[in-house]
């Protein structure tokens, strides 16, 4: 009986452990709390916590990367806002100013980490790192925090992240198969491209955002499934960003740049209505309203030019028995016409200004898309050049290698040629 109980316990533990493993296609959320105090939702001072809880419920992420956390207890409090999360790791950087608490970084996830640690780079800037099991692959997650103004890109922090990835790729055990960097911006440079890191900028939360997007995502040997989405949180200076990733694919999906990230219960139409300042229906009403106004003006002109044919239609006397003469009637008619002309002209000018604004916004978005496509083309070209240079070096080594090493070098050359073919295919698609 005891033996049977032990077998059942082991089986249940195995099922629970398997269920807790994160999927290969997972959702990651990055939030900069900016040292905000997270209280219990519903009590005075708990407004930000309620906003974060709503975001966790709507986004339903698998991993949460926090920056600007007050302390370990605050990170745990965020994890308790939605059941199922556990605090994987949190930093304990010392404050440089006794009057200002140090900002901490943390990682929350639905599963435990195989290994995790934190490291301070400079002046409370640093990162938290954890290796999580995502399906059959190990995913290395960085939660990065910069101390520069507006969380701008930091060269020392970027260099440290790249060095850390290079070191982790040589681990004999718990070596990540892919990497994800979330949080403060990294310096976009050739070392980033050579390291195989890719990024897609997040869409602003609305046509005219009130706060800049400070955070971003970078992946290595993983792909974006949808474009990162920025979500404004009332009480925080910068919006949070959330995106879907495929830890089992080294390339982003073909529609990752255009596919919007939808929360549960949302549709593309509802999302467009939520983030667009002017609803699409408003544009279609411009001309019908103008035409209707023109017909109304013409109708009033015809009505005012008609002469009353009966005593019921005649103008009522004013000031006793005085009647309006032709001059007074003409003045009233002229004033009425001038007012209608002015109102109609103002309406046309307002519609014209609205159309100009819509055209300017469409032009701006087109330029942004073209710039992103150009940057992607340059990154792909740099990656192809690096692959081809590596192939040339391996071919030189192949001629001088012994018979034992030739098969290994040939396999490396074939792998690099396959990567070059995939990169050229992706470049051709983005060009089209």
Tab-separated table of C-alpha atoms in Angstrom:
chain	number	residue	atom	x	y	z
A	1	UNK	CA	0.000	0.000	0.000
A	2	UNK	CA	2.814	2.394	0.871
A	3	UNK	CA	4.555	1.507	-2.370
A	4	UNK	CA	1.383	2.269	-4.350
A	5	UNK	CA	0.979	5.584	-2.508
A	6	UNK	CA	4.577	6.518	-3.318
A	7	UNK	CA	4.077	5.721	-7.004
A	8	UNK	CA	0.887	7.811	-7.122
A	9	UNK	CA	2.636	10.708	-5.341
A	10	UNK	CA	5.525	10.639	-7.787
A	11	UNK	CA	3.105	10.543	-10.726
A	12	UNK	CA	1.101	13.477	-9.376
A	13	UNK	CA	4.266	15.470	-8.748
A	14	UNK	CA	5.383	14.769	-12.306
A	15	UNK	CA	2.034	15.925	-13.729
A	16	UNK	CA	2.074	19.110	-11.631
A	17	UNK	CA	5.646	19.885	-12.637
A	18	UNK	CA	4.813	19.322	-16.277
A	19	UNK	CA	1.740	21.549	-16.055
A	20	UNK	CA	3.780	24.323	-14.447
A	21	UNK	CA	6.310	24.395	-17.304
A	22	UNK	CA	5.943	27.487	-19.463
A	23	UNK	CA	4.887	26.986	-23.108
A	24	UNK	CA	7.273	27.640	-25.984
A	25	UNK	CA	4.889	30.331	-27.237
A	26	UNK	CA	4.633	32.614	-24.231
A	27	UNK	CA	3.641	36.171	-23.343
A	28	UNK	CA	5.997	38.537	-21.504
A	29	UNK	CA	5.119	41.821	-19.761
A	30	UNK	CA	7.621	44.543	-18.791
A	31	UNK	CA	6.617	47.259	-16.285
A	32	UNK	CA	8.681	50.148	-14.899
A	33	UNK	CA	7.094	50.924	-11.511
A	34	UNK	CA	9.338	53.986	-11.012
A	35	UNK	CA	9.584	53.277	-7.237
A	36	UNK	CA	5.786	53.439	-6.872
A	37	UNK	CA	4.307	52.090	-3.652
A	38	UNK	CA	2.106	49.071	-4.362
A	39	UNK	CA	-0.688	48.903	-1.787
A	40	UNK	CA	-3.642	46.539	-1.571
A	41	UNK	CA	-6.192	47.389	-4.298
A	42	UNK	CA	-9.285	49.084	-2.913
A	43	UNK	CA	-7.557	50.934	-0.057
A	44	UNK	CA	-6.304	54.558	-0.182
A	45	UNK	CA	-3.102	54.624	-2.230
A	46	UNK	CA	-3.905	51.376	-4.010
A	47	UNK	CA	-4.890	52.934	-7.352
A	48	UNK	CA	-1.672	51.914	-9.113
A	49	UNK	CA	-1.968	48.374	-7.753
A	50	UNK	CA	-5.518	48.193	-9.141
A	51	UNK	CA	-4.270	49.387	-12.531
A	52	UNK	CA	-1.506	46.761	-12.531
A	53	UNK	CA	-3.975	44.053	-11.472
A	54	UNK	CA	-6.297	44.980	-14.357
A	55	UNK	CA	-3.366	44.805	-16.780
A	56	UNK	CA	-2.335	41.381	-15.451
A	57	UNK	CA	-5.899	40.123	-15.825
A	58	UNK	CA	-6.286	41.469	-19.373
A	59	UNK	CA	-2.819	40.607	-20.690
A	60	UNK	CA	-2.525	37.252	-18.816
A	61	UNK	CA	1.294	37.046	-19.206
A	62	UNK	CA	3.514	34.052	-18.436
A	63	UNK	CA	6.531	36.147	-17.357
A	64	UNK	CA	6.625	39.643	-15.815
A	65	UNK	CA	9.840	41.709	-15.836
A	66	UNK	CA	9.778	44.553	-13.309
A	67	UNK	CA	12.005	47.626	-13.147
A	68	UNK	CA	11.976	50.449	-10.618
A	69	UNK	CA	10.771	48.195	-7.780
A	70	UNK	CA	11.046	49.529	-4.239
A	71	UNK	CA	12.063	46.240	-2.599
A	72	UNK	CA	11.539	42.483	-2.474
A	73	UNK	CA	8.214	42.855	-0.617
A	74	UNK	CA	6.851	45.154	-3.339
A	75	UNK	CA	7.765	42.616	-6.030
A	76	UNK	CA	5.994	39.860	-4.057
A	77	UNK	CA	2.959	42.126	-3.672
A	78	UNK	CA	2.787	42.530	-7.459
A	79	UNK	CA	2.948	38.739	-7.843
A	80	UNK	CA	-0.014	38.323	-5.501
A	81	UNK	CA	-2.178	40.610	-7.659
A	82	UNK	CA	-2.847	37.637	-9.947
A	83	UNK	CA	-2.777	34.025	-8.646
A	84	UNK	CA	-0.228	31.687	-10.180
A	85	UNK	CA	2.844	33.922	-10.154
A	86	UNK	CA	5.951	33.384	-8.078
A	87	UNK	CA	8.846	35.754	-7.477
A	88	UNK	CA	11.837	34.226	-9.274
A	89	UNK	CA	14.452	36.794	-8.246
A	90	UNK	CA	14.765	40.410	-7.082
A	91	UNK	CA	17.792	42.649	-6.590
A	92	UNK	CA	18.828	44.437	-3.411
A	93	UNK	CA	20.959	47.285	-4.736
A	94	UNK	CA	22.144	49.792	-2.127
A	95	UNK	CA	20.939	53.379	-2.441
A	96	UNK	CA	23.584	55.928	-3.404
A	97	UNK	CA	21.442	58.746	-1.961
A	98	UNK	CA	20.089	58.154	1.577
A	99	UNK	CA	16.995	60.228	0.760
A	100	UNK	CA	16.109	58.299	-2.403
A	101	UNK	CA	15.522	54.521	-2.265
A	102	UNK	CA	17.354	52.412	-4.801
A	103	UNK	CA	15.355	51.086	-7.729
A	104	UNK	CA	15.354	47.281	-7.937
A	105	UNK	CA	14.768	44.817	-10.779
A	106	UNK	CA	12.784	41.594	-10.494
A	107	UNK	CA	11.352	38.703	-12.511
A	108	UNK	CA	7.994	37.007	-11.866
A	109	UNK	CA	6.934	33.828	-13.649
A	110	UNK	CA	4.410	31.004	-13.556
A	111	UNK	CA	7.215	28.488	-13.025
A	112	UNK	CA	10.377	28.262	-10.962
A	113	UNK	CA	13.771	29.040	-12.478
A	114	UNK	CA	16.572	26.572	-13.044
A	115	UNK	CA	19.071	29.279	-12.099
A	116	UNK	CA	18.845	33.015	-11.426
A	117	UNK	CA	20.907	35.947	-10.188
A	118	UNK	CA	21.114	39.757	-10.190
A	119	UNK	CA	23.990	42.081	-11.000
A	120	UNK	CA	24.519	45.821	-10.577
A	121	UNK	CA	26.296	47.569	-13.432
A	122	UNK	CA	26.591	51.203	-12.307
A	123	UNK	CA	24.645	53.593	-10.054
A	124	UNK	CA	21.721	51.247	-9.360
A	125	UNK	CA	21.575	50.235	-13.034
A	126	UNK	CA	21.693	46.510	-13.560
A	127	UNK	CA	19.706	43.443	-14.415
A	128	UNK	CA	17.996	40.373	-13.035
A	129	UNK	CA	18.443	37.100	-14.911
A	130	UNK	CA	16.664	33.750	-14.813
A	131	UNK	CA	16.702	30.558	-16.886
A	132	UNK	CA	13.133	29.301	-17.352
A	133	UNK	CA	11.927	26.106	-18.986
A	134	UNK	CA	9.727	27.026	-21.979
A	135	UNK	CA	8.428	23.821	-23.465
A	136	UNK	CA	11.440	21.737	-24.510
A	137	UNK	CA	13.786	24.737	-24.551
A	138	UNK	CA	15.560	26.763	-21.882
A	139	UNK	CA	14.839	30.490	-22.107
A	140	UNK	CA	17.195	33.045	-20.558
A	141	UNK	CA	15.279	36.162	-19.429
A	142	UNK	CA	16.897	39.505	-18.565
A	143	UNK	CA	15.024	42.270	-16.737
A	144	UNK	CA	17.183	45.325	-17.510
A	145	UNK	CA	17.193	48.678	-15.719
A	146	UNK	CA	19.079	51.837	-16.698
A	147	UNK	CA	19.610	54.875	-14.476
A	148	UNK	CA	19.989	57.353	-17.330
A	149	UNK	CA	17.364	60.044	-17.861
A	150	UNK	CA	14.141	58.587	-19.236
A	151	UNK	CA	15.747	55.141	-19.185
A	152	UNK	CA	17.807	55.983	-22.268
A	153	UNK	CA	20.155	53.462	-23.848
A	154	UNK	CA	23.245	52.790	-21.746
A	155	UNK	CA	26.460	51.673	-23.474
A	156	UNK	CA	28.002	49.993	-20.359
A	157	UNK	CA	24.741	48.164	-19.664
A	158	UNK	CA	24.492	47.014	-23.296
A	159	UNK	CA	28.075	45.741	-23.246
A	160	UNK	CA	27.419	43.875	-19.990
A	161	UNK	CA	24.297	42.185	-21.373
A	162	UNK	CA	26.185	41.088	-24.508
A	163	UNK	CA	29.057	39.743	-22.420
A	164	UNK	CA	26.600	37.881	-20.191
A	165	UNK	CA	24.901	36.254	-23.191
A	166	UNK	CA	28.279	35.211	-24.604
A	167	UNK	CA	29.235	33.670	-21.257
A	168	UNK	CA	25.921	31.857	-20.861
A	169	UNK	CA	26.200	30.325	-24.333
A	170	UNK	CA	29.296	28.464	-23.090
A	171	UNK	CA	27.657	26.973	-19.988
A	172	UNK	CA	27.980	23.164	-19.886
A	173	UNK	CA	24.737	22.923	-17.877
A	174	UNK	CA	21.605	25.067	-17.769
A	175	UNK	CA	22.745	26.689	-21.004
A	176	UNK	CA	19.850	28.731	-22.467
A	177	UNK	CA	18.699	27.831	-25.964
A	178	UNK	CA	17.324	31.328	-26.520
A	179	UNK	CA	17.383	34.714	-24.798
A	180	UNK	CA	14.905	37.530	-24.135
A	181	UNK	CA	15.907	40.984	-22.892
A	182	UNK	CA	13.128	43.189	-21.463
A	183	UNK	CA	13.256	46.635	-19.927
A	184	UNK	CA	15.417	49.680	-20.595
A	185	UNK	CA	16.648	50.353	-24.107
A	186	UNK	CA	19.921	48.938	-25.416
A	187	UNK	CA	22.360	50.763	-27.671
A	188	UNK	CA	21.581	49.809	-31.276
A	189	UNK	CA	25.006	49.012	-32.764
A	190	UNK	CA	26.876	46.428	-34.821
A	191	UNK	CA	27.726	44.275	-31.743
A	192	UNK	CA	23.974	43.916	-31.143
A	193	UNK	CA	23.511	42.660	-34.717
A	194	UNK	CA	26.532	40.361	-34.523
A	195	UNK	CA	25.140	38.856	-31.319
A	196	UNK	CA	21.945	37.954	-33.223
A	197	UNK	CA	19.646	40.179	-31.158
A	198	UNK	CA	16.449	41.376	-32.842
A	199	UNK	CA	13.871	43.927	-31.722
A	200	UNK	CA	10.500	45.347	-32.784
A	201	UNK	CA	9.431	48.692	-31.367
A	202	UNK	CA	6.139	48.897	-29.505
A	203	UNK	CA	3.087	50.723	-30.831
A	204	UNK	CA	2.259	53.857	-28.830
A	205	UNK	CA	-0.865	53.620	-26.601
A	206	UNK	CA	-3.007	55.926	-28.723
A	207	UNK	CA	-2.446	58.186	-31.669
A	208	UNK	CA	-1.072	60.947	-29.413
A	209	UNK	CA	0.670	59.363	-26.386
A	210	UNK	CA	1.148	61.464	-23.276
A	211	UNK	CA	4.291	59.626	-22.124
A	212	UNK	CA	7.216	58.148	-24.076
A	213	UNK	CA	7.793	54.399	-24.319
A	214	UNK	CA	10.910	53.686	-22.271
A	215	UNK	CA	11.001	49.903	-22.476
A	216	UNK	CA	11.675	47.487	-25.321
A	217	UNK	CA	12.171	43.794	-26.079
A	218	UNK	CA	15.181	42.056	-27.668
A	219	UNK	CA	15.379	38.358	-28.571
A	220	UNK	CA	18.132	35.948	-29.569
A	221	UNK	CA	17.274	32.609	-31.208
A	222	UNK	CA	13.618	33.365	-30.513
A	223	UNK	CA	10.979	35.143	-32.562
A	224	UNK	CA	8.251	37.748	-32.146
A	225	UNK	CA	4.743	36.453	-32.835
A	226	UNK	CA	3.088	39.889	-32.686
A	227	UNK	CA	4.186	43.493	-32.446
A	228	UNK	CA	4.790	44.618	-28.836
A	229	UNK	CA	1.897	46.593	-27.401
A	230	UNK	CA	2.259	49.560	-25.051
A	231	UNK	CA	-0.347	49.983	-22.323
A	232	UNK	CA	-0.578	53.212	-20.318
A	233	UNK	CA	-0.914	52.772	-16.543
A	234	UNK	CA	-2.439	55.690	-14.648
A	235	UNK	CA	0.018	56.887	-12.004
A	236	UNK	CA	3.185	55.680	-13.792
A	237	UNK	CA	5.355	57.877	-15.989
A	238	UNK	CA	5.909	55.318	-18.757
A	239	UNK	CA	3.588	52.715	-20.260
A	240	UNK	CA	4.137	48.986	-19.836
A	241	UNK	CA	4.840	46.818	-22.885
A	242	UNK	CA	3.698	43.274	-23.591
A	243	UNK	CA	4.398	40.895	-26.476
A	244	UNK	CA	4.147	37.252	-27.547
A	245	UNK	CA	7.278	35.232	-28.311
A	246	UNK	CA	8.146	31.836	-29.765
A	247	UNK	CA	11.100	30.368	-27.876
A	248	UNK	CA	11.250	27.478	-30.332
A	249	UNK	CA	11.833	29.590	-33.455
A	250	UNK	CA	14.889	31.644	-34.369
A	251	UNK	CA	12.895	33.994	-36.608
A	252	UNK	CA	9.917	36.256	-36.055
A	253	UNK	CA	6.721	35.459	-37.907
A	254	UNK	CA	6.246	37.140	-41.294
A	255	UNK	CA	3.425	39.285	-39.927
A	256	UNK	CA	5.016	40.190	-36.577
A	257	UNK	CA	5.446	43.847	-37.614
A	258	UNK	CA	1.800	44.256	-38.652
A	259	UNK	CA	-0.068	41.835	-36.358
A	260	UNK	CA	-1.538	43.656	-33.323
A	261	UNK	CA	-1.382	41.938	-29.954
A	262	UNK	CA	-4.903	41.276	-28.719
A	263	UNK	CA	-6.040	40.637	-25.159
A	264	UNK	CA	-8.793	38.206	-24.303
A	265	UNK	CA	-12.152	39.385	-25.639
A	266	UNK	CA	-10.614	41.963	-28.006
A	267	UNK	CA	-10.883	42.108	-31.777
A	268	UNK	CA	-8.749	44.088	-34.264
A	269	UNK	CA	-11.640	46.532	-34.757
A	270	UNK	CA	-12.086	47.188	-31.037
A	271	UNK	CA	-8.329	47.641	-30.577
A	272	UNK	CA	-8.181	50.127	-33.458
A	273	UNK	CA	-11.066	52.091	-31.973
A	274	UNK	CA	-9.318	52.155	-28.583
A	275	UNK	CA	-5.931	53.426	-29.806
A	276	UNK	CA	-7.027	55.807	-32.598
A	277	UNK	CA	-7.760	59.413	-31.675
A	278	UNK	CA	-10.313	59.897	-34.469
A	279	UNK	CA	-12.650	56.925	-35.042
A	280	UNK	CA	-12.633	55.560	-38.604
A	281	UNK	CA	-16.351	56.263	-38.864
A	282	UNK	CA	-15.715	59.978	-38.316
A	283	UNK	CA	-13.931	60.295	-41.650
A	284	UNK	CA	-16.818	58.764	-43.571
A	285	UNK	CA	-19.228	61.369	-42.098
A	286	UNK	CA	-17.310	64.425	-43.325
A	287	UNK	CA	-18.767	64.640	-46.812
A	288	UNK	CA	-22.334	63.532	-45.970
A	289	UNK	CA	-22.531	66.206	-43.274
A	290	UNK	CA	-21.186	68.836	-45.680
A	291	UNK	CA	-23.670	67.877	-48.393
A	292	UNK	CA	-26.565	67.920	-45.914
A	293	UNK	CA	-25.504	71.371	-44.704
A	294	UNK	CA	-25.370	72.679	-48.293
A	295	UNK	CA	-28.887	71.407	-49.018
A	296	UNK	CA	-30.124	73.041	-45.806
A	297	UNK	CA	-28.634	76.397	-46.841
A	298	UNK	CA	-30.198	76.184	-50.304
A	299	UNK	CA	-33.574	75.310	-48.782
A	300	UNK	CA	-33.451	78.318	-46.424
A	301	UNK	CA	-32.431	80.612	-49.298
A	302	UNK	CA	-35.436	79.530	-51.348
A	303	UNK	CA	-37.732	79.833	-48.320
A	304	UNK	CA	-36.560	83.365	-47.486
A	305	UNK	CA	-36.960	84.568	-51.079
A	306	UNK	CA	-40.608	83.505	-51.245
A	307	UNK	CA	-43.230	86.254	-50.640
A	308	UNK	CA	-46.005	85.497	-48.115
A	309	UNK	CA	-49.295	84.800	-49.953
A	310	UNK	CA	-51.673	84.893	-47.027
A	311	UNK	CA	-52.231	86.763	-43.858
A	312	UNK	CA	-51.200	83.689	-41.869
A	313	UNK	CA	-47.791	83.704	-43.546
A	314	UNK	CA	-47.260	87.463	-43.186
A	315	UNK	CA	-44.849	88.956	-40.686
A	316	UNK	CA	-46.429	89.982	-37.370
A	317	UNK	CA	-46.426	93.676	-36.582
A	318	UNK	CA	-43.959	95.047	-34.069
A	319	UNK	CA	-44.313	98.057	-31.783
A	320	UNK	CA	-48.053	98.253	-32.095
A	321	UNK	CA	-49.376	98.839	-35.594
A	322	UNK	CA	-45.985	99.384	-37.269
A	323	UNK	CA	-45.232	97.071	-40.152
A	324	UNK	CA	-41.790	96.018	-41.376
A	325	UNK	CA	-40.956	97.770	-44.570
A	326	UNK	CA	-39.081	96.308	-47.509
A	327	UNK	CA	-35.790	97.721	-46.229
A	328	UNK	CA	-36.100	96.074	-42.802
A	329	UNK	CA	-37.104	92.763	-44.405
A	330	UNK	CA	-34.112	92.911	-46.708
A	331	UNK	CA	-31.791	93.632	-43.789
A	332	UNK	CA	-33.156	90.635	-41.866
A	333	UNK	CA	-32.827	88.427	-44.930
A	334	UNK	CA	-29.284	89.643	-45.582
A	335	UNK	CA	-28.254	89.090	-41.941
A	336	UNK	CA	-29.703	85.589	-42.002
A	337	UNK	CA	-27.854	84.765	-45.206
A	338	UNK	CA	-24.567	86.148	-43.842
A	339	UNK	CA	-24.938	84.035	-40.695
A	340	UNK	CA	-25.662	80.880	-42.717
A	341	UNK	CA	-22.705	81.578	-45.014
A	342	UNK	CA	-20.394	82.078	-42.026
A	343	UNK	CA	-21.584	78.867	-40.319
A	344	UNK	CA	-21.235	76.869	-43.535
A	345	UNK	CA	-17.752	78.295	-44.194
A	346	UNK	CA	-16.608	77.510	-40.658
A	347	UNK	CA	-17.873	73.955	-41.063
A	348	UNK	CA	-15.987	73.507	-44.326
A	349	UNK	CA	-12.789	74.927	-42.824
A	350	UNK	CA	-13.083	72.568	-39.831
A	351	UNK	CA	-13.569	69.562	-42.114
A	352	UNK	CA	-10.623	70.608	-44.277
A	353	UNK	CA	-8.378	70.933	-41.212
A	354	UNK	CA	-9.504	67.511	-40.019
A	355	UNK	CA	-8.658	65.950	-43.379
A	356	UNK	CA	-5.228	67.640	-43.371
A	357	UNK	CA	-4.518	66.292	-39.899
A	358	UNK	CA	-5.552	62.785	-40.965
A	359	UNK	CA	-3.338	63.012	-44.030
A	360	UNK	CA	-0.368	64.215	-41.941
A	361	UNK	CA	-0.834	61.369	-39.464
A	362	UNK	CA	-1.004	58.810	-42.293
A	363	UNK	CA	2.182	60.267	-43.811
A	364	UNK	CA	3.967	60.112	-40.450
A	365	UNK	CA	3.025	56.483	-39.929
A	366	UNK	CA	4.139	55.590	-43.446
A	367	UNK	CA	7.528	57.211	-42.848
A	368	UNK	CA	7.918	55.349	-39.552
A	369	UNK	CA	7.148	52.024	-41.259
A	370	UNK	CA	9.604	52.787	-44.070
A	371	UNK	CA	12.318	53.686	-41.552
A	372	UNK	CA	11.754	50.451	-39.645
A	373	UNK	CA	11.879	48.416	-42.838
A	374	UNK	CA	15.115	50.174	-43.807
A	375	UNK	CA	16.657	49.414	-40.405
A	376	UNK	CA	15.557	45.802	-40.721
A	377	UNK	CA	17.096	45.567	-44.186
A	378	UNK	CA	20.390	46.968	-42.860
A	379	UNK	CA	20.379	44.540	-39.942
A	380	UNK	CA	19.691	41.585	-42.236
A	381	UNK	CA	22.426	42.712	-44.622
A	382	UNK	CA	24.924	42.956	-41.747
A	383	UNK	CA	23.924	39.508	-40.541
A	384	UNK	CA	24.304	38.038	-44.048
A	385	UNK	CA	27.736	39.663	-44.376
A	386	UNK	CA	28.847	38.186	-41.053
A	387	UNK	CA	27.600	34.728	-42.093
A	388	UNK	CA	29.391	34.910	-45.444
A	389	UNK	CA	32.643	36.049	-43.823
A	390	UNK	CA	32.419	33.161	-41.385
A	391	UNK	CA	31.809	30.739	-44.280
A	392	UNK	CA	34.947	32.002	-46.067
A	393	UNK	CA	37.043	31.496	-42.920
A	394	UNK	CA	35.680	27.993	-42.456
A	395	UNK	CA	36.400	27.110	-46.088
A	396	UNK	CA	40.006	28.223	-45.575
A	397	UNK	CA	40.165	26.101	-42.420
A	398	UNK	CA	38.638	23.175	-44.310
A	399	UNK	CA	41.496	23.048	-46.788
A	400	UNK	CA	44.049	22.871	-43.960
A	401	UNK	CA	42.048	20.643	-41.606
A	402	UNK	CA	42.664	16.990	-40.946
A	403	UNK	CA	40.190	14.338	-42.017
A	404	UNK	CA	38.759	14.151	-38.487
A	405	UNK	CA	37.760	17.800	-38.431
A	406	UNK	CA	36.543	18.143	-42.019
A	407	UNK	CA	33.100	16.694	-41.332
A	408	UNK	CA	32.612	19.084	-38.412
A	409	UNK	CA	33.703	22.090	-40.478
A	410	UNK	CA	31.484	21.035	-43.393
A	411	UNK	CA	28.484	20.769	-41.061
A	412	UNK	CA	29.205	24.266	-39.733
A	413	UNK	CA	29.448	25.601	-43.300
A	414	UNK	CA	26.134	23.952	-44.243
A	415	UNK	CA	24.475	25.428	-41.140
A	416	UNK	CA	25.763	28.906	-41.954
A	417	UNK	CA	24.631	28.615	-45.574
A	418	UNK	CA	21.176	27.645	-44.352
A	419	UNK	CA	21.126	30.728	-42.112
A	420	UNK	CA	22.212	32.904	-45.053
A	421	UNK	CA	19.392	31.490	-47.189
A	422	UNK	CA	16.820	32.149	-44.459
A	423	UNK	CA	18.125	35.697	-43.897
A	424	UNK	CA	17.987	36.434	-47.646
A	425	UNK	CA	14.450	35.066	-47.810
A	426	UNK	CA	13.411	37.271	-44.893
A	427	UNK	CA	15.101	40.285	-46.508
A	428	UNK	CA	13.274	39.629	-49.801
A	429	UNK	CA	9.958	39.409	-47.953
A	430	UNK	CA	10.472	42.670	-46.065
A	431	UNK	CA	11.482	44.378	-49.318
A	432	UNK	CA	8.246	43.318	-50.967
